[in-house]
């Protein structure tokens, strides 16, 4: 395979702060496809929360979801490869969340589960209500995440939020040290917890290799700490202007922010 690949993070990158796609980005990416590029979404989101974007981009590739925890075939509606959290580690994490009174949104099978509607749940639920019913992600309030963890096939990740950022930072360190899990920041007040070893870069490299390709032919766009692994692994890592300086430092190129036509301009000037 000599096909070149464009790997796209969603939130903070391809999406505007209002969770919309810029017409200029859609047009440029469509032209890139016509020129022979493959497009793939590489996101921290659950696959049930990418419907409008996957459809708008008219993709036929699988999606890399939950920071590389699994590869999802959108057309066949099935998981192709995955490394979910072992149930015992999920239960240990839930115990820690309760002890520290931190909210956790648990990503499982085809849904996202929560006990209390705070933080990330409120943000995403409000966004979901703007979508047609058939595109809305599944949010379910449960009396116990611990019980739910026993009743599902797979726990993909936890999205943890708290208004006290230093508290959340400290909690993330405890989780990594005590449970040996992977913590990655995907928003300014959200840290994602998944099985150690999972990352966007690792899963993307596996998919590229399975296609017989090379990461040298990948152009990856990202903005947050959970994007660093793929920005570094790709032949060309492109950081958004709204990214943290620490993320920009790990990219090959820095463009404008996600409110402007920066992705389109890069594609026209550098790829086509």
PDB file of C-alpha atoms in Angstrom:
ATOM      1  CA  UNK A   1       0.000   0.000   0.000  1.00  0.00           C
ATOM      2  CA  UNK A   2       1.369   3.351  -1.045  1.00  0.00           C
ATOM      3  CA  UNK A   3      -1.845   5.204  -0.233  1.00  0.00           C
ATOM      4  CA  UNK A   4      -1.283   8.193   1.965  1.00  0.00           C
ATOM      5  CA  UNK A   5      -3.437   8.510   5.074  1.00  0.00           C
ATOM      6  CA  UNK A   6      -4.878  11.511   6.897  1.00  0.00           C
ATOM      7  CA  UNK A   7      -5.591  10.697  10.556  1.00  0.00           C
ATOM      8  CA  UNK A   8      -8.026  13.078  12.218  1.00  0.00           C
ATOM      9  CA  UNK A   9      -8.711  13.789  15.847  1.00  0.00           C
ATOM     10  CA  UNK A  10     -12.184  15.256  16.378  1.00  0.00           C
ATOM     11  CA  UNK A  11     -12.622  17.478  19.459  1.00  0.00           C
ATOM     12  CA  UNK A  12     -10.405  20.522  19.399  1.00  0.00           C
ATOM     13  CA  UNK A  13      -9.081  19.591  15.957  1.00  0.00           C
ATOM     14  CA  UNK A  14     -11.536  18.847  13.164  1.00  0.00           C
ATOM     15  CA  UNK A  15     -14.467  20.091  15.251  1.00  0.00           C
ATOM     16  CA  UNK A  16     -15.086  23.697  16.223  1.00  0.00           C
ATOM     17  CA  UNK A  17     -15.797  24.578  19.870  1.00  0.00           C
ATOM     18  CA  UNK A  18     -19.497  24.206  18.977  1.00  0.00           C
ATOM     19  CA  UNK A  19     -18.869  20.587  17.836  1.00  0.00           C
ATOM     20  CA  UNK A  20     -19.447  21.363  14.177  1.00  0.00           C
ATOM     21  CA  UNK A  21     -17.444  20.665  11.027  1.00  0.00           C
ATOM     22  CA  UNK A  22     -16.235  23.625   9.013  1.00  0.00           C
ATOM     23  CA  UNK A  23     -17.471  23.493   5.395  1.00  0.00           C
ATOM     24  CA  UNK A  24     -13.930  24.337   4.282  1.00  0.00           C
ATOM     25  CA  UNK A  25     -12.551  21.273   6.083  1.00  0.00           C
ATOM     26  CA  UNK A  26     -15.191  18.996   4.544  1.00  0.00           C
ATOM     27  CA  UNK A  27     -14.453  20.297   1.054  1.00  0.00           C
ATOM     28  CA  UNK A  28     -10.673  20.002   1.439  1.00  0.00           C
ATOM     29  CA  UNK A  29     -10.879  16.497   2.882  1.00  0.00           C
ATOM     30  CA  UNK A  30     -13.203  15.437   0.071  1.00  0.00           C
ATOM     31  CA  UNK A  31     -10.659  16.685  -2.455  1.00  0.00           C
ATOM     32  CA  UNK A  32      -7.908  14.856  -0.599  1.00  0.00           C
ATOM     33  CA  UNK A  33      -9.901  11.620  -0.916  1.00  0.00           C
ATOM     34  CA  UNK A  34     -10.333  12.248  -4.643  1.00  0.00           C
ATOM     35  CA  UNK A  35      -6.555  12.675  -4.841  1.00  0.00           C
ATOM     36  CA  UNK A  36      -6.053   9.229  -3.298  1.00  0.00           C
ATOM     37  CA  UNK A  37      -5.760   9.910   0.427  1.00  0.00           C
ATOM     38  CA  UNK A  38      -7.486   7.653   2.936  1.00  0.00           C
ATOM     39  CA  UNK A  39      -9.158   9.374   5.877  1.00  0.00           C
ATOM     40  CA  UNK A  40      -9.488   7.839   9.325  1.00  0.00           C
ATOM     41  CA  UNK A  41     -10.982   9.204  12.530  1.00  0.00           C
ATOM     42  CA  UNK A  42      -8.766   8.705  15.593  1.00  0.00           C
ATOM     43  CA  UNK A  43     -10.683   9.912  18.629  1.00  0.00           C
ATOM     44  CA  UNK A  44     -11.125   9.709  22.368  1.00  0.00           C
ATOM     45  CA  UNK A  45     -14.848   9.397  21.746  1.00  0.00           C
ATOM     46  CA  UNK A  46     -17.004   6.288  21.921  1.00  0.00           C
ATOM     47  CA  UNK A  47     -18.100   5.067  18.493  1.00  0.00           C
ATOM     48  CA  UNK A  48     -21.722   5.943  19.346  1.00  0.00           C
ATOM     49  CA  UNK A  49     -20.664   9.600  19.615  1.00  0.00           C
ATOM     50  CA  UNK A  50     -19.126   9.986  16.146  1.00  0.00           C
ATOM     51  CA  UNK A  51     -22.168   9.324  13.936  1.00  0.00           C
ATOM     52  CA  UNK A  52     -22.702  12.831  12.491  1.00  0.00           C
ATOM     53  CA  UNK A  53     -19.018  13.345  11.704  1.00  0.00           C
ATOM     54  CA  UNK A  54     -18.357   9.909  10.232  1.00  0.00           C
ATOM     55  CA  UNK A  55     -21.399  10.309   7.986  1.00  0.00           C
ATOM     56  CA  UNK A  56     -20.573  13.883   6.966  1.00  0.00           C
ATOM     57  CA  UNK A  57     -17.077  12.788   5.947  1.00  0.00           C
ATOM     58  CA  UNK A  58     -18.563   9.832   3.988  1.00  0.00           C
ATOM     59  CA  UNK A  59     -15.902   7.484   5.330  1.00  0.00           C
ATOM     60  CA  UNK A  60     -15.440   3.790   4.593  1.00  0.00           C
ATOM     61  CA  UNK A  61     -12.525   3.206   6.958  1.00  0.00           C
ATOM     62  CA  UNK A  62     -12.826   1.877  10.517  1.00  0.00           C
ATOM     63  CA  UNK A  63     -12.668   4.345  13.392  1.00  0.00           C
ATOM     64  CA  UNK A  64     -10.100   4.266  16.185  1.00  0.00           C
ATOM     65  CA  UNK A  65     -12.030   5.019  19.365  1.00  0.00           C
ATOM     66  CA  UNK A  66     -11.453   5.704  23.058  1.00  0.00           C
ATOM     67  CA  UNK A  67      -7.815   6.759  22.558  1.00  0.00           C
ATOM     68  CA  UNK A  68      -6.882   3.574  20.736  1.00  0.00           C
ATOM     69  CA  UNK A  69      -8.685   1.105  22.984  1.00  0.00           C
ATOM     70  CA  UNK A  70     -10.495  -0.378  19.996  1.00  0.00           C
ATOM     71  CA  UNK A  71     -10.872  -0.341  16.219  1.00  0.00           C
ATOM     72  CA  UNK A  72     -14.505  -0.139  15.114  1.00  0.00           C
ATOM     73  CA  UNK A  73     -15.950  -1.136  11.744  1.00  0.00           C
ATOM     74  CA  UNK A  74     -18.670   1.448  11.291  1.00  0.00           C
ATOM     75  CA  UNK A  75     -20.199  -0.246   8.253  1.00  0.00           C
ATOM     76  CA  UNK A  76     -20.487  -3.710   9.817  1.00  0.00           C
ATOM     77  CA  UNK A  77     -21.165  -2.254  13.268  1.00  0.00           C
ATOM     78  CA  UNK A  78     -18.609  -4.415  15.044  1.00  0.00           C
ATOM     79  CA  UNK A  79     -15.360  -4.142  16.951  1.00  0.00           C
ATOM     80  CA  UNK A  80     -12.407  -5.438  14.945  1.00  0.00           C
ATOM     81  CA  UNK A  81      -9.628  -5.247  17.549  1.00  0.00           C
ATOM     82  CA  UNK A  82      -9.669  -4.177  21.181  1.00  0.00           C
ATOM     83  CA  UNK A  83      -7.867  -4.071  24.501  1.00  0.00           C
ATOM     84  CA  UNK A  84     -10.576  -3.275  27.065  1.00  0.00           C
ATOM     85  CA  UNK A  85     -10.072  -2.844  30.790  1.00  0.00           C
ATOM     86  CA  UNK A  86     -10.056  -6.083  32.787  1.00  0.00           C
ATOM     87  CA  UNK A  87     -13.133  -6.136  35.035  1.00  0.00           C
ATOM     88  CA  UNK A  88     -11.076  -6.329  38.227  1.00  0.00           C
ATOM     89  CA  UNK A  89      -9.185  -3.141  37.315  1.00  0.00           C
ATOM     90  CA  UNK A  90     -12.423  -1.379  36.391  1.00  0.00           C
ATOM     91  CA  UNK A  91     -13.857  -2.281  39.793  1.00  0.00           C
ATOM     92  CA  UNK A  92     -10.736  -1.082  41.598  1.00  0.00           C
ATOM     93  CA  UNK A  93     -10.953   2.226  39.738  1.00  0.00           C
ATOM     94  CA  UNK A  94     -14.640   2.596  40.635  1.00  0.00           C
ATOM     95  CA  UNK A  95     -13.750   2.072  44.294  1.00  0.00           C
ATOM     96  CA  UNK A  96     -11.121   4.812  44.051  1.00  0.00           C
ATOM     97  CA  UNK A  97     -13.583   7.169  42.355  1.00  0.00           C
ATOM     98  CA  UNK A  98     -16.054   6.709  45.188  1.00  0.00           C
ATOM     99  CA  UNK A  99     -13.374   7.171  47.851  1.00  0.00           C
ATOM    100  CA  UNK A 100     -12.170  10.437  46.286  1.00  0.00           C
ATOM    101  CA  UNK A 101     -15.642  11.596  45.200  1.00  0.00           C
ATOM    102  CA  UNK A 102     -14.651  12.044  41.555  1.00  0.00           C
ATOM    103  CA  UNK A 103     -17.160  11.614  38.757  1.00  0.00           C
ATOM    104  CA  UNK A 104     -16.547   8.863  36.228  1.00  0.00           C
ATOM    105  CA  UNK A 105     -18.304   8.272  32.910  1.00  0.00           C
ATOM    106  CA  UNK A 106     -17.816   4.622  31.948  1.00  0.00           C
ATOM    107  CA  UNK A 107     -17.591   3.783  28.249  1.00  0.00           C
ATOM    108  CA  UNK A 108     -18.867   0.244  27.577  1.00  0.00           C
ATOM    109  CA  UNK A 109     -20.070  -1.858  24.613  1.00  0.00           C
ATOM    110  CA  UNK A 110     -22.445   0.543  22.782  1.00  0.00           C
ATOM    111  CA  UNK A 111     -23.161   3.065  25.519  1.00  0.00           C
ATOM    112  CA  UNK A 112     -21.790   5.436  28.142  1.00  0.00           C
ATOM    113  CA  UNK A 113     -22.880   4.926  31.741  1.00  0.00           C
ATOM    114  CA  UNK A 114     -22.888   7.299  34.693  1.00  0.00           C
ATOM    115  CA  UNK A 115     -24.205   7.602  38.229  1.00  0.00           C
ATOM    116  CA  UNK A 116     -24.415  11.401  38.516  1.00  0.00           C
ATOM    117  CA  UNK A 117     -25.029  13.886  35.671  1.00  0.00           C
ATOM    118  CA  UNK A 118     -22.035  16.189  36.047  1.00  0.00           C
ATOM    119  CA  UNK A 119     -19.111  17.510  34.017  1.00  0.00           C
ATOM    120  CA  UNK A 120     -18.531  15.582  30.815  1.00  0.00           C
ATOM    121  CA  UNK A 121     -22.005  14.015  30.974  1.00  0.00           C
ATOM    122  CA  UNK A 122     -23.773  17.381  30.983  1.00  0.00           C
ATOM    123  CA  UNK A 123     -21.583  18.758  28.173  1.00  0.00           C
ATOM    124  CA  UNK A 124     -22.068  15.765  25.939  1.00  0.00           C
ATOM    125  CA  UNK A 125     -25.756  15.303  26.736  1.00  0.00           C
ATOM    126  CA  UNK A 126     -26.434  18.919  25.770  1.00  0.00           C
ATOM    127  CA  UNK A 127     -24.601  18.404  22.488  1.00  0.00           C
ATOM    128  CA  UNK A 128     -26.460  15.137  21.841  1.00  0.00           C
ATOM    129  CA  UNK A 129     -29.824  16.873  22.117  1.00  0.00           C
ATOM    130  CA  UNK A 130     -28.930  19.008  19.104  1.00  0.00           C
ATOM    131  CA  UNK A 131     -28.684  15.881  16.915  1.00  0.00           C
ATOM    132  CA  UNK A 132     -31.402  13.920  15.128  1.00  0.00           C
ATOM    133  CA  UNK A 133     -32.554  10.992  17.327  1.00  0.00           C
ATOM    134  CA  UNK A 134     -30.866   8.395  15.118  1.00  0.00           C
ATOM    135  CA  UNK A 135     -27.474  10.084  15.613  1.00  0.00           C
ATOM    136  CA  UNK A 136     -27.624  10.577  19.370  1.00  0.00           C
ATOM    137  CA  UNK A 137     -25.150   8.648  21.520  1.00  0.00           C
ATOM    138  CA  UNK A 138     -26.539   6.390  24.227  1.00  0.00           C
ATOM    139  CA  UNK A 139     -26.208   7.757  27.764  1.00  0.00           C
ATOM    140  CA  UNK A 140     -27.632   5.669  30.592  1.00  0.00           C
ATOM    141  CA  UNK A 141     -27.814   6.602  34.252  1.00  0.00           C
ATOM    142  CA  UNK A 142     -27.235   3.558  36.454  1.00  0.00           C
ATOM    143  CA  UNK A 143     -27.460   3.128  40.225  1.00  0.00           C
ATOM    144  CA  UNK A 144     -24.046   1.465  40.338  1.00  0.00           C
ATOM    145  CA  UNK A 145     -21.110   1.529  37.929  1.00  0.00           C
ATOM    146  CA  UNK A 146     -19.660  -1.435  39.799  1.00  0.00           C
ATOM    147  CA  UNK A 147     -22.708  -3.572  39.085  1.00  0.00           C
ATOM    148  CA  UNK A 148     -22.805  -2.385  35.488  1.00  0.00           C
ATOM    149  CA  UNK A 149     -19.156  -3.387  34.999  1.00  0.00           C
ATOM    150  CA  UNK A 150     -20.170  -6.984  35.726  1.00  0.00           C
ATOM    151  CA  UNK A 151     -23.043  -6.881  33.238  1.00  0.00           C
ATOM    152  CA  UNK A 152     -21.291  -5.637  30.075  1.00  0.00           C
ATOM    153  CA  UNK A 153     -19.015  -7.346  27.578  1.00  0.00           C
ATOM    154  CA  UNK A 154     -16.297  -4.695  27.583  1.00  0.00           C
ATOM    155  CA  UNK A 155     -15.267  -1.581  29.498  1.00  0.00           C
ATOM    156  CA  UNK A 156     -13.428   0.643  27.026  1.00  0.00           C
ATOM    157  CA  UNK A 157     -12.384   3.546  29.245  1.00  0.00           C
ATOM    158  CA  UNK A 158     -13.426   5.996  31.954  1.00  0.00           C
ATOM    159  CA  UNK A 159     -13.679   9.747  31.410  1.00  0.00           C
ATOM    160  CA  UNK A 160     -13.066  11.494  34.726  1.00  0.00           C
ATOM    161  CA  UNK A 161     -14.022  15.078  35.461  1.00  0.00           C
ATOM    162  CA  UNK A 162     -13.775  17.382  38.454  1.00  0.00           C
ATOM    163  CA  UNK A 163     -13.882  21.149  38.891  1.00  0.00           C
ATOM    164  CA  UNK A 164     -10.757  20.903  41.063  1.00  0.00           C
ATOM    165  CA  UNK A 165      -8.091  20.334  38.385  1.00  0.00           C
ATOM    166  CA  UNK A 166      -5.141  19.826  40.789  1.00  0.00           C
ATOM    167  CA  UNK A 167      -7.235  17.201  42.593  1.00  0.00           C
ATOM    168  CA  UNK A 168      -7.910  15.457  39.275  1.00  0.00           C
ATOM    169  CA  UNK A 169      -4.223  15.610  38.337  1.00  0.00           C
ATOM    170  CA  UNK A 170      -3.234  14.039  41.632  1.00  0.00           C
ATOM    171  CA  UNK A 171      -5.891  11.367  41.291  1.00  0.00           C
ATOM    172  CA  UNK A 172      -4.593  10.468  37.835  1.00  0.00           C
ATOM    173  CA  UNK A 173      -1.121   9.926  39.265  1.00  0.00           C
ATOM    174  CA  UNK A 174      -2.545   7.644  41.972  1.00  0.00           C
ATOM    175  CA  UNK A 175      -4.400   5.619  39.344  1.00  0.00           C
ATOM    176  CA  UNK A 176      -1.271   5.118  37.269  1.00  0.00           C
ATOM    177  CA  UNK A 177       0.864   4.192  40.280  1.00  0.00           C
ATOM    178  CA  UNK A 178      -1.614   1.991  42.123  1.00  0.00           C
ATOM    179  CA  UNK A 179      -3.538   0.343  39.289  1.00  0.00           C
ATOM    180  CA  UNK A 180      -1.026   0.504  36.449  1.00  0.00           C
ATOM    181  CA  UNK A 181      -3.545   2.079  34.094  1.00  0.00           C
ATOM    182  CA  UNK A 182      -3.004   4.736  31.409  1.00  0.00           C
ATOM    183  CA  UNK A 183      -4.178   8.293  32.092  1.00  0.00           C
ATOM    184  CA  UNK A 184      -4.343  10.822  29.259  1.00  0.00           C
ATOM    185  CA  UNK A 185      -5.809  14.316  29.251  1.00  0.00           C
ATOM    186  CA  UNK A 186      -8.344  14.769  26.464  1.00  0.00           C
ATOM    187  CA  UNK A 187      -9.872  18.070  27.593  1.00  0.00           C
ATOM    188  CA  UNK A 188      -8.852  20.826  30.004  1.00  0.00           C
ATOM    189  CA  UNK A 189     -10.907  19.242  32.822  1.00  0.00           C
ATOM    190  CA  UNK A 190     -11.069  15.623  31.688  1.00  0.00           C
ATOM    191  CA  UNK A 191      -8.628  12.775  32.109  1.00  0.00           C
ATOM    192  CA  UNK A 192      -9.273   9.463  30.358  1.00  0.00           C
ATOM    193  CA  UNK A 193      -8.321   6.181  32.004  1.00  0.00           C
ATOM    194  CA  UNK A 194      -7.769   3.053  29.931  1.00  0.00           C
ATOM    195  CA  UNK A 195      -5.718  -0.106  29.842  1.00  0.00           C
ATOM    196  CA  UNK A 196      -1.980   0.539  29.887  1.00  0.00           C
ATOM    197  CA  UNK A 197      -0.430   0.449  26.428  1.00  0.00           C
ATOM    198  CA  UNK A 198      -3.475   1.726  24.599  1.00  0.00           C
ATOM    199  CA  UNK A 199      -2.874   4.900  22.619  1.00  0.00           C
ATOM    200  CA  UNK A 200      -3.978   6.545  19.427  1.00  0.00           C
ATOM    201  CA  UNK A 201      -0.498   6.174  17.944  1.00  0.00           C
ATOM    202  CA  UNK A 202      -0.227   2.468  18.719  1.00  0.00           C
ATOM    203  CA  UNK A 203      -3.621   1.530  17.304  1.00  0.00           C
ATOM    204  CA  UNK A 204      -3.109   3.715  14.238  1.00  0.00           C
ATOM    205  CA  UNK A 205       0.283   2.097  13.566  1.00  0.00           C
ATOM    206  CA  UNK A 206      -1.274  -1.366  13.875  1.00  0.00           C
ATOM    207  CA  UNK A 207      -3.978  -0.492  11.370  1.00  0.00           C
ATOM    208  CA  UNK A 208      -1.518   1.054   8.929  1.00  0.00           C
ATOM    209  CA  UNK A 209       0.732  -2.022   9.185  1.00  0.00           C
ATOM    210  CA  UNK A 210      -2.246  -4.349   8.605  1.00  0.00           C
ATOM    211  CA  UNK A 211      -2.933  -2.430   5.374  1.00  0.00           C
ATOM    212  CA  UNK A 212       0.662  -2.982   4.308  1.00  0.00           C
ATOM    213  CA  UNK A 213       1.504   0.670   4.702  1.00  0.00           C
ATOM    214  CA  UNK A 214       4.001   2.848   6.513  1.00  0.00           C
ATOM    215  CA  UNK A 215       3.483   5.511   9.157  1.00  0.00           C
ATOM    216  CA  UNK A 216       5.785   7.697   7.054  1.00  0.00           C
ATOM    217  CA  UNK A 217       2.835   8.165   4.715  1.00  0.00           C
ATOM    218  CA  UNK A 218       0.513   9.347   7.504  1.00  0.00           C
ATOM    219  CA  UNK A 219      -0.417  12.958   8.187  1.00  0.00           C
ATOM    220  CA  UNK A 220      -1.974  13.200  11.667  1.00  0.00           C
ATOM    221  CA  UNK A 221      -3.897  16.192  13.024  1.00  0.00           C
ATOM    222  CA  UNK A 222      -4.386  16.673  16.781  1.00  0.00           C
ATOM    223  CA  UNK A 223      -4.588  19.184  19.609  1.00  0.00           C
ATOM    224  CA  UNK A 224      -4.420  17.485  23.007  1.00  0.00           C
ATOM    225  CA  UNK A 225      -2.184  15.272  25.111  1.00  0.00           C
ATOM    226  CA  UNK A 226      -3.959  12.102  23.982  1.00  0.00           C
ATOM    227  CA  UNK A 227      -2.911  12.998  20.417  1.00  0.00           C
ATOM    228  CA  UNK A 228       0.821  13.155  21.097  1.00  0.00           C
ATOM    229  CA  UNK A 229       1.379   9.450  20.455  1.00  0.00           C
ATOM    230  CA  UNK A 230       0.020   9.673  16.907  1.00  0.00           C
ATOM    231  CA  UNK A 231       1.576  13.071  16.178  1.00  0.00           C
ATOM    232  CA  UNK A 232       4.968  11.566  16.980  1.00  0.00           C
ATOM    233  CA  UNK A 233       4.340   8.253  15.198  1.00  0.00           C
ATOM    234  CA  UNK A 234       3.092   9.829  11.968  1.00  0.00           C
ATOM    235  CA  UNK A 235       5.386  10.915   9.158  1.00  0.00           C
ATOM    236  CA  UNK A 236       3.876  14.378   9.582  1.00  0.00           C
ATOM    237  CA  UNK A 237       2.340  15.398  12.896  1.00  0.00           C
ATOM    238  CA  UNK A 238       0.230  18.541  12.660  1.00  0.00           C
ATOM    239  CA  UNK A 239      -0.772  20.341  15.863  1.00  0.00           C
ATOM    240  CA  UNK A 240      -3.590  22.852  15.989  1.00  0.00           C
ATOM    241  CA  UNK A 241      -2.947  26.440  17.030  1.00  0.00           C
ATOM    242  CA  UNK A 242      -5.263  25.974  20.019  1.00  0.00           C
ATOM    243  CA  UNK A 243      -3.138  23.086  21.325  1.00  0.00           C
ATOM    244  CA  UNK A 244      -1.119  23.308  24.534  1.00  0.00           C
ATOM    245  CA  UNK A 245       2.494  24.360  23.948  1.00  0.00           C
ATOM    246  CA  UNK A 246       3.649  20.943  25.188  1.00  0.00           C
ATOM    247  CA  UNK A 247       1.622  19.290  22.405  1.00  0.00           C
ATOM    248  CA  UNK A 248       2.856  21.732  19.763  1.00  0.00           C
ATOM    249  CA  UNK A 249       6.433  20.916  20.740  1.00  0.00           C
ATOM    250  CA  UNK A 250       5.887  17.261  19.808  1.00  0.00           C
ATOM    251  CA  UNK A 251       4.483  17.998  16.330  1.00  0.00           C
ATOM    252  CA  UNK A 252       6.292  18.652  13.058  1.00  0.00           C
ATOM    253  CA  UNK A 253       4.040  21.528  12.069  1.00  0.00           C
ATOM    254  CA  UNK A 254       1.718  23.923  13.902  1.00  0.00           C
ATOM    255  CA  UNK A 255      -1.211  25.458  12.016  1.00  0.00           C
ATOM    256  CA  UNK A 256      -4.077  27.782  12.969  1.00  0.00           C
ATOM    257  CA  UNK A 257      -6.765  26.986  15.487  1.00  0.00           C
ATOM    258  CA  UNK A 258      -9.958  24.952  15.090  1.00  0.00           C
ATOM    259  CA  UNK A 259     -12.158  27.981  14.471  1.00  0.00           C
ATOM    260  CA  UNK A 260     -10.408  28.907  11.215  1.00  0.00           C
ATOM    261  CA  UNK A 261      -9.822  27.309   7.812  1.00  0.00           C
ATOM    262  CA  UNK A 262      -6.379  26.112   8.922  1.00  0.00           C
ATOM    263  CA  UNK A 263      -6.882  22.417   8.100  1.00  0.00           C
ATOM    264  CA  UNK A 264      -8.204  23.251   4.633  1.00  0.00           C
ATOM    265  CA  UNK A 265      -5.340  25.662   3.972  1.00  0.00           C
ATOM    266  CA  UNK A 266      -2.785  23.048   5.032  1.00  0.00           C
ATOM    267  CA  UNK A 267      -4.325  20.401   2.775  1.00  0.00           C
ATOM    268  CA  UNK A 268      -4.408  22.697  -0.267  1.00  0.00           C
ATOM    269  CA  UNK A 269      -0.906  24.066   0.249  1.00  0.00           C
ATOM    270  CA  UNK A 270       0.916  20.932   1.395  1.00  0.00           C
ATOM    271  CA  UNK A 271      -0.965  17.859   0.161  1.00  0.00           C
ATOM    272  CA  UNK A 272      -2.727  18.682  -3.100  1.00  0.00           C
TER     273      UNK A 272
END
